[in-house]
Amino acid sequence: VEELLGTEFMPYCTPEERDRIVSYYTRRTRGEPAPTRYETAMLHKDGTHVYADVSVGLIPYEGRQATFVFLRDITEQKRVENALRQSELALRLAQAIAHVGHWRWDTRTGTISWSGEMKRIFGIDPGRFGDKLDELIRATVHPEDQKIALSLTGNMRAGRSPGPAEFLSLIH
């Protein structure tokens, strides 16, 4: 910390980020709206790229206006986010190639979410049913079988085995 006090900020900014950061600084010192918090790529003193969450503001210092900058290293967070994006892309590609999909059901809230491939497989837009499993059942299960399907979901919510069941779907 001591080695950074009183130093210029720009040498630590990557060339790609400098114009944006200068713009924020200029607007801030003119009293114009400018972000007080943002993420940016920076240069570590050893030359490697790191990522920082930047909080910045103007403060009085020794009788004049000064810029206060607080940095939080988010390099590992960015690495994990990128790995997650890559994994999600690989999953979407694998599902499209294999023509399989997935869906999730939050038994606490009753909400469901569908993968893109699941939507394509059934040729429907689950959004038209809302995001509740009970709504989906009422919209897609034959009226005579809805009671069975809703009973299954009730058993699962209660932590009981749903047991075997068959019902007709209206999805074609």
PDB file of C-alpha atoms in Angstrom:
ATOM      1  CA  VAL A   1       0.000   0.000   0.000  1.00  0.00           C
ATOM      2  CA  GLU A   2       2.742   2.434   0.963  1.00  0.00           C
ATOM      3  CA  GLU A   3       4.447   2.104  -2.423  1.00  0.00           C
ATOM      4  CA  LEU A   4       1.248   3.176  -4.218  1.00  0.00           C
ATOM      5  CA  LEU A   5       0.436   6.264  -2.141  1.00  0.00           C
ATOM      6  CA  GLY A   6       0.935   9.409  -4.152  1.00  0.00           C
ATOM      7  CA  THR A   7       1.678   7.556  -7.399  1.00  0.00           C
ATOM      8  CA  GLU A   8       0.017   8.097 -10.757  1.00  0.00           C
ATOM      9  CA  PHE A   9      -2.788   5.688 -11.578  1.00  0.00           C
ATOM     10  CA  MET A  10      -2.431   5.606 -15.391  1.00  0.00           C
ATOM     11  CA  PRO A  11       0.771   3.545 -15.605  1.00  0.00           C
ATOM     12  CA  TYR A  12      -1.158   0.693 -13.999  1.00  0.00           C
ATOM     13  CA  CYS A  13      -3.965   0.881 -16.574  1.00  0.00           C
ATOM     14  CA  THR A  14      -3.831  -1.320 -19.652  1.00  0.00           C
ATOM     15  CA  PRO A  15      -3.602   0.606 -22.948  1.00  0.00           C
ATOM     16  CA  GLU A  16      -7.081  -0.634 -23.899  1.00  0.00           C
ATOM     17  CA  GLU A  17      -8.613   0.873 -20.750  1.00  0.00           C
ATOM     18  CA  ARG A  18      -6.793   4.208 -20.574  1.00  0.00           C
ATOM     19  CA  ASP A  19      -9.213   6.249 -22.726  1.00  0.00           C
ATOM     20  CA  ARG A  20     -12.206   5.064 -20.712  1.00  0.00           C
ATOM     21  CA  ILE A  21     -10.513   5.807 -17.386  1.00  0.00           C
ATOM     22  CA  VAL A  22      -9.328   9.239 -18.530  1.00  0.00           C
ATOM     23  CA  SER A  23     -12.891   9.983 -19.645  1.00  0.00           C
ATOM     24  CA  TYR A  24     -14.246   9.012 -16.213  1.00  0.00           C
ATOM     25  CA  TYR A  25     -11.601  11.131 -14.481  1.00  0.00           C
ATOM     26  CA  THR A  26     -12.238  14.154 -16.698  1.00  0.00           C
ATOM     27  CA  ARG A  27     -15.992  13.989 -16.231  1.00  0.00           C
ATOM     28  CA  ARG A  28     -15.637  13.486 -12.486  1.00  0.00           C
ATOM     29  CA  THR A  29     -13.310  16.476 -12.015  1.00  0.00           C
ATOM     30  CA  ARG A  30     -15.658  18.686 -14.095  1.00  0.00           C
ATOM     31  CA  GLY A  31     -18.525  17.734 -11.793  1.00  0.00           C
ATOM     32  CA  GLU A  32     -20.221  15.706 -14.546  1.00  0.00           C
ATOM     33  CA  PRO A  33     -21.720  12.261 -13.921  1.00  0.00           C
ATOM     34  CA  ALA A  34     -19.108   9.505 -13.998  1.00  0.00           C
ATOM     35  CA  PRO A  35     -19.071   5.984 -12.564  1.00  0.00           C
ATOM     36  CA  THR A  36     -17.741   5.803  -9.031  1.00  0.00           C
ATOM     37  CA  ARG A  37     -17.353   2.038  -9.283  1.00  0.00           C
ATOM     38  CA  TYR A  38     -16.280  -0.081 -12.234  1.00  0.00           C
ATOM     39  CA  GLU A  39     -14.195  -3.073 -13.224  1.00  0.00           C
ATOM     40  CA  THR A  40     -11.067  -2.736 -15.294  1.00  0.00           C
ATOM     41  CA  ALA A  41      -8.023  -4.619 -16.519  1.00  0.00           C
ATOM     42  CA  MET A  42      -4.795  -3.356 -14.993  1.00  0.00           C
ATOM     43  CA  LEU A  43      -1.083  -4.000 -15.152  1.00  0.00           C
ATOM     44  CA  HIS A  44       0.617  -5.534 -12.133  1.00  0.00           C
ATOM     45  CA  LYS A  45       4.065  -4.120 -11.355  1.00  0.00           C
ATOM     46  CA  ASP A  46       5.531  -7.319 -12.829  1.00  0.00           C
ATOM     47  CA  GLY A  47       3.708  -6.612 -16.132  1.00  0.00           C
ATOM     48  CA  THR A  48       0.989  -9.262 -15.859  1.00  0.00           C
ATOM     49  CA  HIS A  49      -2.659  -8.415 -16.447  1.00  0.00           C
ATOM     50  CA  VAL A  50      -4.895  -8.372 -13.393  1.00  0.00           C
ATOM     51  CA  TYR A  51      -8.489  -7.292 -12.928  1.00  0.00           C
ATOM     52  CA  ALA A  52      -9.709  -4.841 -10.346  1.00  0.00           C
ATOM     53  CA  ASP A  53     -12.968  -3.599  -8.946  1.00  0.00           C
ATOM     54  CA  VAL A  54     -12.345   0.151  -8.721  1.00  0.00           C
ATOM     55  CA  SER A  55     -14.093   2.521  -6.338  1.00  0.00           C
ATOM     56  CA  VAL A  56     -13.148   6.137  -6.863  1.00  0.00           C
ATOM     57  CA  GLY A  57     -14.148   9.559  -5.618  1.00  0.00           C
ATOM     58  CA  LEU A  58     -12.973  13.084  -5.047  1.00  0.00           C
ATOM     59  CA  ILE A  59     -11.795  14.169  -1.592  1.00  0.00           C
ATOM     60  CA  PRO A  60     -10.165  17.278  -0.151  1.00  0.00           C
ATOM     61  CA  TYR A  61      -6.472  16.688   0.503  1.00  0.00           C
ATOM     62  CA  GLU A  62      -3.984  19.274   1.741  1.00  0.00           C
ATOM     63  CA  GLY A  63      -6.241  22.131   0.698  1.00  0.00           C
ATOM     64  CA  ARG A  64      -7.061  20.885  -2.798  1.00  0.00           C
ATOM     65  CA  GLN A  65      -9.171  18.296  -4.542  1.00  0.00           C
ATOM     66  CA  ALA A  66      -7.641  14.844  -4.857  1.00  0.00           C
ATOM     67  CA  THR A  67      -8.802  11.537  -6.306  1.00  0.00           C
ATOM     68  CA  PHE A  68      -9.239   8.661  -3.893  1.00  0.00           C
ATOM     69  CA  VAL A  69      -9.012   5.208  -5.502  1.00  0.00           C
ATOM     70  CA  PHE A  70      -9.751   1.912  -3.788  1.00  0.00           C
ATOM     71  CA  LEU A  71      -8.849  -1.258  -5.700  1.00  0.00           C
ATOM     72  CA  ARG A  72      -9.957  -4.805  -5.026  1.00  0.00           C
ATOM     73  CA  ASP A  73      -8.245  -7.616  -6.936  1.00  0.00           C
ATOM     74  CA  ILE A  74     -10.904  -9.633  -8.778  1.00  0.00           C
ATOM     75  CA  THR A  75      -8.526 -11.565 -11.050  1.00  0.00           C
ATOM     76  CA  GLU A  76      -9.517 -14.946  -9.622  1.00  0.00           C
ATOM     77  CA  GLN A  77     -13.218 -14.049  -9.814  1.00  0.00           C
ATOM     78  CA  LYS A  78     -12.794 -13.130 -13.505  1.00  0.00           C
ATOM     79  CA  ARG A  79     -10.943 -16.392 -14.154  1.00  0.00           C
ATOM     80  CA  VAL A  80     -13.745 -18.397 -12.543  1.00  0.00           C
ATOM     81  CA  GLU A  81     -16.432 -16.431 -14.445  1.00  0.00           C
ATOM     82  CA  ASN A  82     -14.641 -17.107 -17.733  1.00  0.00           C
ATOM     83  CA  ALA A  83     -14.293 -20.819 -16.923  1.00  0.00           C
ATOM     84  CA  LEU A  84     -18.014 -20.955 -16.128  1.00  0.00           C
ATOM     85  CA  ARG A  85     -18.892 -19.242 -19.441  1.00  0.00           C
ATOM     86  CA  GLN A  86     -16.714 -21.741 -21.313  1.00  0.00           C
ATOM     87  CA  SER A  87     -18.323 -24.652 -19.491  1.00  0.00           C
ATOM     88  CA  GLU A  88     -21.831 -23.377 -20.220  1.00  0.00           C
ATOM     89  CA  LEU A  89     -20.941 -22.960 -23.896  1.00  0.00           C
ATOM     90  CA  ALA A  90     -19.568 -26.502 -24.033  1.00  0.00           C
ATOM     91  CA  LEU A  91     -22.768 -27.807 -22.405  1.00  0.00           C
ATOM     92  CA  ARG A  92     -24.987 -25.946 -24.895  1.00  0.00           C
ATOM     93  CA  LEU A  93     -22.959 -27.275 -27.832  1.00  0.00           C
ATOM     94  CA  ALA A  94     -22.992 -30.833 -26.486  1.00  0.00           C
ATOM     95  CA  GLN A  95     -26.753 -30.692 -25.930  1.00  0.00           C
ATOM     96  CA  ALA A  96     -27.347 -29.338 -29.436  1.00  0.00           C
ATOM     97  CA  ILE A  97     -25.165 -32.034 -31.004  1.00  0.00           C
ATOM     98  CA  ALA A  98     -26.765 -34.840 -28.979  1.00  0.00           C
ATOM     99  CA  HIS A  99     -30.231 -33.257 -29.221  1.00  0.00           C
ATOM    100  CA  VAL A 100     -30.793 -33.495 -25.467  1.00  0.00           C
ATOM    101  CA  GLY A 101     -31.773 -30.783 -23.045  1.00  0.00           C
ATOM    102  CA  HIS A 102     -32.310 -30.206 -19.387  1.00  0.00           C
ATOM    103  CA  TRP A 103     -34.625 -28.375 -17.091  1.00  0.00           C
ATOM    104  CA  ARG A 104     -34.491 -27.417 -13.437  1.00  0.00           C
ATOM    105  CA  TRP A 105     -37.240 -27.268 -10.889  1.00  0.00           C
ATOM    106  CA  ASP A 106     -36.869 -25.371  -7.635  1.00  0.00           C
ATOM    107  CA  THR A 107     -39.181 -27.342  -5.365  1.00  0.00           C
ATOM    108  CA  ARG A 108     -39.229 -24.546  -2.770  1.00  0.00           C
ATOM    109  CA  THR A 109     -40.655 -21.958  -5.164  1.00  0.00           C
ATOM    110  CA  GLY A 110     -42.111 -24.219  -7.838  1.00  0.00           C
ATOM    111  CA  THR A 111     -40.209 -22.334 -10.545  1.00  0.00           C
ATOM    112  CA  ILE A 112     -38.728 -24.097 -13.546  1.00  0.00           C
ATOM    113  CA  SER A 113     -36.155 -23.136 -16.137  1.00  0.00           C
ATOM    114  CA  TRP A 114     -35.438 -24.827 -19.432  1.00  0.00           C
ATOM    115  CA  SER A 115     -32.260 -25.087 -21.479  1.00  0.00           C
ATOM    116  CA  GLY A 116     -32.363 -23.703 -25.001  1.00  0.00           C
ATOM    117  CA  GLU A 117     -32.136 -27.204 -26.461  1.00  0.00           C
ATOM    118  CA  MET A 118     -35.041 -28.396 -24.308  1.00  0.00           C
ATOM    119  CA  LYS A 119     -37.138 -25.583 -25.795  1.00  0.00           C
ATOM    120  CA  ARG A 120     -36.120 -26.632 -29.321  1.00  0.00           C
ATOM    121  CA  ILE A 121     -36.794 -30.335 -28.681  1.00  0.00           C
ATOM    122  CA  PHE A 122     -40.382 -29.633 -27.673  1.00  0.00           C
ATOM    123  CA  GLY A 123     -40.832 -26.794 -30.140  1.00  0.00           C
ATOM    124  CA  ILE A 124     -42.445 -24.593 -27.538  1.00  0.00           C
ATOM    125  CA  ASP A 125     -41.737 -21.437 -25.644  1.00  0.00           C
ATOM    126  CA  PRO A 126     -41.946 -22.292 -21.937  1.00  0.00           C
ATOM    127  CA  GLY A 127     -42.320 -18.572 -21.266  1.00  0.00           C
ATOM    128  CA  ARG A 128     -45.902 -18.826 -22.485  1.00  0.00           C
ATOM    129  CA  PHE A 129     -46.634 -21.011 -19.439  1.00  0.00           C
ATOM    130  CA  GLY A 130     -44.957 -18.784 -16.912  1.00  0.00           C
ATOM    131  CA  ASP A 131     -42.149 -20.185 -14.819  1.00  0.00           C
ATOM    132  CA  LYS A 132     -44.134 -22.448 -12.489  1.00  0.00           C
ATOM    133  CA  LEU A 133     -44.255 -26.219 -12.938  1.00  0.00           C
ATOM    134  CA  ASP A 134     -47.938 -26.327 -11.994  1.00  0.00           C
ATOM    135  CA  GLU A 135     -48.704 -23.819 -14.784  1.00  0.00           C
ATOM    136  CA  LEU A 136     -46.737 -25.939 -17.251  1.00  0.00           C
ATOM    137  CA  ILE A 137     -48.676 -29.057 -16.212  1.00  0.00           C
ATOM    138  CA  ARG A 138     -52.023 -27.296 -16.618  1.00  0.00           C
ATOM    139  CA  ALA A 139     -50.991 -26.042 -20.069  1.00  0.00           C
ATOM    140  CA  THR A 140     -49.379 -29.209 -21.436  1.00  0.00           C
ATOM    141  CA  VAL A 141     -50.865 -32.262 -19.721  1.00  0.00           C
ATOM    142  CA  HIS A 142     -54.183 -33.699 -20.888  1.00  0.00           C
ATOM    143  CA  PRO A 143     -56.969 -32.461 -18.569  1.00  0.00           C
ATOM    144  CA  GLU A 144     -57.834 -35.996 -17.452  1.00  0.00           C
ATOM    145  CA  ASP A 145     -54.220 -36.594 -16.364  1.00  0.00           C
ATOM    146  CA  GLN A 146     -53.484 -33.247 -14.685  1.00  0.00           C
ATOM    147  CA  LYS A 147     -54.544 -34.495 -11.237  1.00  0.00           C
ATOM    148  CA  ILE A 148     -51.974 -37.342 -11.478  1.00  0.00           C
ATOM    149  CA  ALA A 149     -49.196 -35.027 -12.629  1.00  0.00           C
ATOM    150  CA  LEU A 150     -49.945 -32.445  -9.935  1.00  0.00           C
ATOM    151  CA  SER A 151     -50.058 -35.211  -7.309  1.00  0.00           C
ATOM    152  CA  LEU A 152     -46.578 -36.338  -8.396  1.00  0.00           C
ATOM    153  CA  THR A 153     -45.168 -32.840  -7.941  1.00  0.00           C
ATOM    154  CA  GLY A 154     -46.882 -32.589  -4.542  1.00  0.00           C
ATOM    155  CA  ASN A 155     -45.245 -35.842  -3.432  1.00  0.00           C
ATOM    156  CA  MET A 156     -41.826 -34.650  -4.567  1.00  0.00           C
ATOM    157  CA  ARG A 157     -42.241 -31.304  -2.782  1.00  0.00           C
ATOM    158  CA  ALA A 158     -43.102 -33.210   0.397  1.00  0.00           C
ATOM    159  CA  GLY A 159     -39.968 -35.331   0.035  1.00  0.00           C
ATOM    160  CA  ARG A 160     -41.857 -38.471  -0.904  1.00  0.00           C
ATOM    161  CA  SER A 161     -41.138 -40.676  -3.874  1.00  0.00           C
ATOM    162  CA  PRO A 162     -43.354 -39.695  -6.784  1.00  0.00           C
ATOM    163  CA  GLY A 163     -43.825 -43.315  -7.837  1.00  0.00           C
ATOM    164  CA  PRO A 164     -44.454 -44.450 -11.390  1.00  0.00           C
ATOM    165  CA  ALA A 165     -47.050 -42.669 -13.488  1.00  0.00           C
ATOM    166  CA  GLU A 166     -48.037 -42.096 -17.069  1.00  0.00           C
ATOM    167  CA  PHE A 167     -49.996 -39.232 -18.497  1.00  0.00           C
ATOM    168  CA  LEU A 168     -50.722 -37.740 -21.900  1.00  0.00           C
ATOM    169  CA  SER A 169     -48.982 -34.585 -22.963  1.00  0.00           C
ATOM    170  CA  LEU A 170     -50.556 -31.977 -25.217  1.00  0.00           C
ATOM    171  CA  ILE A 171     -47.150 -30.974 -26.605  1.00  0.00           C
ATOM    172  CA  HIS A 172     -46.675 -32.127 -30.164  1.00  0.00           C
TER     173      HIS A 172
END
